[in-house]
mmCIF file of C-alpha atoms in Angstrom:
data_model
loop_
_atom_site.group_PDB
_atom_site.id
_atom_site.type_symbol
_atom_site.label_atom_id
_atom_site.label_comp_id
_atom_site.label_asym_id
_atom_site.label_seq_id
_atom_site.Cartn_x
_atom_site.Cartn_y
_atom_site.Cartn_z
ATOM 1 C CA MET P 62 -9.811 -44.608 0.740
ATOM 2 C CA SER P 63 -6.283 -43.354 0.199
ATOM 3 C CA SER P 64 -5.259 -39.967 1.514
ATOM 4 C CA PRO P 65 -6.052 -37.200 -0.957
ATOM 5 C CA ASP P 66 -3.270 -35.320 -2.693
ATOM 6 C CA VAL P 67 -3.878 -31.730 -1.610
ATOM 7 C CA ALA P 68 -1.615 -28.987 -2.954
ATOM 8 C CA VAL P 69 -1.871 -25.686 -1.078
ATOM 9 C CA GLY P 70 -0.491 -22.452 -2.486
ATOM 10 C CA TYR P 71 -0.317 -19.238 -0.495
ATOM 11 C CA ALA P 72 -0.647 -16.086 -2.623
ATOM 12 C CA THR P 73 -1.040 -13.886 0.456
ATOM 13 C CA SER P 74 0.297 -13.658 3.989
ATOM 14 C CA ARG P 75 0.162 -16.949 5.882
ATOM 15 C CA ARG P 76 -0.596 -15.112 9.122
ATOM 16 C CA GLY P 77 -3.750 -16.618 10.597
ATOM 17 C CA VAL P 78 -4.027 -19.111 7.732
ATOM 18 C CA PRO P 79 -3.946 -22.842 8.487
ATOM 19 C CA ALA P 80 -1.057 -25.083 7.437
ATOM 20 C CA PRO P 81 -1.371 -27.536 4.532
ATOM 21 C CA VAL P 82 -1.843 -30.458 6.936
ATOM 22 C CA SER P 83 -5.104 -28.893 8.169
ATOM 23 C CA PHE P 84 -6.443 -28.410 4.648
ATOM 24 C CA ARG P 85 -5.569 -32.037 3.824
ATOM 25 C CA ARG P 86 -7.437 -33.232 6.918
ATOM 26 C CA TRP P 87 -10.526 -31.198 6.022
ATOM 27 C CA VAL P 88 -10.551 -32.323 2.388
ATOM 28 C CA GLU P 89 -10.164 -35.926 3.535
ATOM 29 C CA ALA P 90 -13.088 -35.529 5.958
ATOM 30 C CA ALA P 91 -15.287 -34.129 3.170
ATOM 31 C CA LEU P 92 -14.345 -36.983 0.828
ATOM 32 C CA LYS P 93 -15.057 -39.557 3.513
ATOM 33 C CA GLY P 94 -18.382 -37.917 4.339
ATOM 34 C CA ALA P 95 -19.340 -37.971 0.660
ATOM 35 C CA ARG P 96 -18.230 -41.619 0.465
ATOM 36 C CA ARG P 97 -15.666 -40.961 -2.248
ATOM 37 C CA ARG P 98 -13.255 -43.877 -2.315
ATOM 38 C CA LYS P 99 -11.269 -43.126 -5.469
ATOM 39 C CA ALA P 100 -7.863 -41.456 -5.480
ATOM 40 C CA THR P 101 -8.365 -37.705 -5.351
ATOM 41 C CA GLU P 102 -6.315 -34.596 -6.068
ATOM 42 C CA VAL P 103 -7.327 -31.071 -5.062
ATOM 43 C CA SER P 104 -5.486 -27.792 -5.428
ATOM 44 C CA ILE P 105 -6.147 -24.973 -2.948
ATOM 45 C CA ARG P 106 -4.976 -21.402 -3.470
ATOM 46 C CA ILE P 107 -5.178 -18.934 -0.589
ATOM 47 C CA VAL P 108 -5.595 -15.394 -1.913
ATOM 48 C CA ASP P 109 -5.931 -11.780 -0.806
ATOM 49 C CA ALA P 110 -9.041 -9.645 -1.321
ATOM 50 C CA ASP P 111 -7.859 -8.182 -4.651
ATOM 51 C CA GLU P 112 -7.327 -11.586 -6.265
ATOM 52 C CA GLY P 113 -10.495 -12.976 -4.681
ATOM 53 C CA ARG P 114 -12.503 -10.070 -6.091
ATOM 54 C CA ALA P 115 -10.933 -10.355 -9.559
ATOM 55 C CA LEU P 116 -11.630 -14.101 -9.761
ATOM 56 C CA ASN P 117 -15.203 -13.720 -8.486
ATOM 57 C CA LEU P 118 -15.837 -11.004 -11.097
ATOM 58 C CA GLN P 119 -14.222 -12.994 -13.911
ATOM 59 C CA TYR P 120 -15.918 -16.328 -13.211
ATOM 60 C CA ARG P 121 -19.169 -15.404 -11.465
ATOM 61 C CA GLY P 122 -19.790 -11.820 -12.589
ATOM 62 C CA ARG P 123 -19.844 -10.581 -8.992
ATOM 63 C CA ASP P 124 -17.647 -7.609 -8.135
ATOM 64 C CA TYR P 125 -16.584 -8.490 -4.593
ATOM 65 C CA ALA P 126 -14.270 -10.928 -2.860
ATOM 66 C CA THR P 127 -16.106 -14.034 -1.682
ATOM 67 C CA ASN P 128 -14.984 -16.639 0.854
ATOM 68 C CA VAL P 129 -14.500 -19.694 -1.394
ATOM 69 C CA LEU P 130 -14.648 -20.366 -5.123
ATOM 70 C CA SER P 131 -14.798 -23.907 -6.474
ATOM 71 C CA PHE P 132 -13.564 -24.849 -9.921
ATOM 72 C CA PRO P 133 -14.446 -28.479 -10.713
ATOM 73 C CA ALA P 134 -12.023 -30.198 -13.081
ATOM 74 C CA ASP P 135 -13.287 -30.260 -16.644
ATOM 75 C CA LEU P 136 -11.197 -33.071 -18.058
ATOM 76 C CA PRO P 137 -11.481 -34.256 -21.657
ATOM 77 C CA PRO P 138 -13.292 -37.572 -22.194
ATOM 78 C CA GLY P 139 -10.980 -40.527 -21.739
ATOM 79 C CA LEU P 140 -8.533 -38.648 -19.518
ATOM 80 C CA ASN P 141 -8.923 -40.400 -16.189
ATOM 81 C CA LEU P 142 -6.996 -38.344 -13.667
ATOM 82 C CA PRO P 143 -7.806 -38.153 -9.952
ATOM 83 C CA LEU P 144 -8.046 -34.331 -10.094
ATOM 84 C CA ILE P 145 -11.483 -33.156 -8.927
ATOM 85 C CA GLY P 146 -10.669 -29.452 -9.155
ATOM 86 C CA ASP P 147 -9.374 -26.312 -7.521
ATOM 87 C CA LEU P 148 -10.477 -24.201 -4.577
ATOM 88 C CA VAL P 149 -9.674 -20.539 -4.080
ATOM 89 C CA ILE P 150 -10.150 -19.300 -0.525
ATOM 90 C CA CYS P 151 -9.905 -15.592 0.298
ATOM 91 C CA ALA P 152 -8.074 -15.214 3.609
ATOM 92 C CA PRO P 153 -9.306 -11.736 4.602
ATOM 93 C CA VAL P 154 -12.931 -12.668 3.886
ATOM 94 C CA VAL P 155 -12.626 -15.824 5.997
ATOM 95 C CA ALA P 156 -11.095 -13.832 8.868
ATOM 96 C CA ARG P 157 -13.769 -11.130 8.656
ATOM 97 C CA GLU P 158 -16.647 -13.610 8.516
ATOM 98 C CA ALA P 159 -15.314 -15.637 11.444
ATOM 99 C CA ALA P 160 -15.101 -12.467 13.554
ATOM 100 C CA GLU P 161 -18.544 -11.217 12.475
ATOM 101 C CA GLN P 162 -20.150 -14.605 13.114
ATOM 102 C CA GLY P 163 -18.346 -15.247 16.413
ATOM 103 C CA LYS P 164 -16.715 -18.433 15.109
ATOM 104 C CA LYS P 165 -13.236 -19.764 15.759
ATOM 105 C CA PRO P 166 -11.198 -18.919 12.657
ATOM 106 C CA ALA P 167 -9.964 -22.523 12.269
ATOM 107 C CA ASP P 168 -13.545 -23.798 12.405
ATOM 108 C CA HIS P 169 -14.578 -21.389 9.647
ATOM 109 C CA TRP P 170 -11.577 -22.392 7.507
ATOM 110 C CA ALA P 171 -12.580 -26.042 7.981
ATOM 111 C CA HIS P 172 -16.190 -25.335 7.034
ATOM 112 C CA LEU P 173 -15.291 -23.442 3.858
ATOM 113 C CA THR P 174 -12.755 -26.072 2.795
ATOM 114 C CA ILE P 175 -15.334 -28.827 3.270
ATOM 115 C CA HIS P 176 -18.021 -26.739 1.559
ATOM 116 C CA GLY P 177 -15.773 -26.102 -1.448
ATOM 117 C CA THR P 178 -14.682 -29.736 -1.663
ATOM 118 C CA LEU P 179 -18.312 -30.857 -1.740
ATOM 119 C CA HIS P 180 -18.918 -28.437 -4.616
ATOM 120 C CA LEU P 181 -16.033 -30.091 -6.475
ATOM 121 C CA LEU P 182 -17.825 -33.417 -5.992
ATOM 122 C CA GLY P 183 -21.011 -32.032 -7.541
ATOM 123 C CA TYR P 184 -22.970 -30.944 -4.471
ATOM 124 C CA ASP P 185 -24.824 -27.653 -4.747
ATOM 125 C CA HIS P 186 -27.220 -25.432 -2.834
ATOM 126 C CA ILE P 187 -29.229 -23.669 -5.538
ATOM 127 C CA GLU P 188 -32.439 -25.608 -4.949
ATOM 128 C CA GLU P 189 -33.801 -25.894 -1.397
ATOM 129 C CA ALA P 190 -33.609 -29.713 -1.337
ATOM 130 C CA GLU P 191 -29.997 -29.607 -2.589
ATOM 131 C CA ALA P 192 -29.121 -26.991 0.029
ATOM 132 C CA GLU P 193 -30.621 -29.081 2.833
ATOM 133 C CA ALA P 194 -28.713 -32.179 1.695
ATOM 134 C CA MET P 195 -25.411 -30.315 1.311
ATOM 135 C CA GLU P 196 -25.731 -28.435 4.607
ATOM 136 C CA GLY P 197 -26.677 -31.656 6.400
ATOM 137 C CA LEU P 198 -23.593 -33.406 5.038
ATOM 138 C CA GLU P 199 -21.364 -30.443 5.937
ATOM 139 C CA THR P 200 -22.783 -30.417 9.465
ATOM 140 C CA ARG P 201 -22.151 -34.172 9.906
ATOM 141 C CA VAL P 202 -18.587 -33.923 8.561
ATOM 142 C CA LEU P 203 -17.829 -30.944 10.802
ATOM 143 C CA ALA P 204 -19.341 -32.699 13.833
ATOM 144 C CA GLY P 205 -16.954 -35.587 13.164
ATOM 145 C CA LEU P 206 -14.142 -33.051 13.516
ATOM 146 C CA GLY P 207 -15.597 -31.659 16.753
ATOM 147 C CA ILE P 208 -16.864 -28.472 15.075
ATOM 148 C CA ALA P 209 -20.318 -27.042 15.835
ATOM 149 C CA ASP P 210 -23.030 -26.633 13.206
ATOM 150 C CA PRO P 211 -22.070 -23.493 11.256
ATOM 151 C CA TYR P 212 -25.678 -22.900 10.189
ATOM 152 C CA LEU P 213 -27.036 -22.358 13.702
ATOM 153 C CA ALA P 214 -27.703 -18.686 14.358
#
């Protein structure tokens, strides 16, 4: 597997937000865990609460900022690009959740990046069996990075 092309854009303060190299490492870990071997491109935009809320309302009909939004690439037939999609991660929500859950901020950033990347690859957690499979994969990928199971209470 070649290293993924991960573009990171910061639309909010970078204070407390990981560097692009960390996001690349986490995306790569998710791809490896999902056994994706093809060339892959992902775009990540780090946003503030206002933009996170606006995007969540526009695309999911929910009027609050959420931690991560995944937008899988919807390429026309015959256009074979390595782009799998875009992630939007809301920095203040990630910081708040990490504090509330007693997690290291970097570990929570890693989890949400991996979670979002798996969504871009088609994983979901709507049905219980899907949720168990996705959470199990996330847990294994995170363990490979030395990060504890985020689903343990």
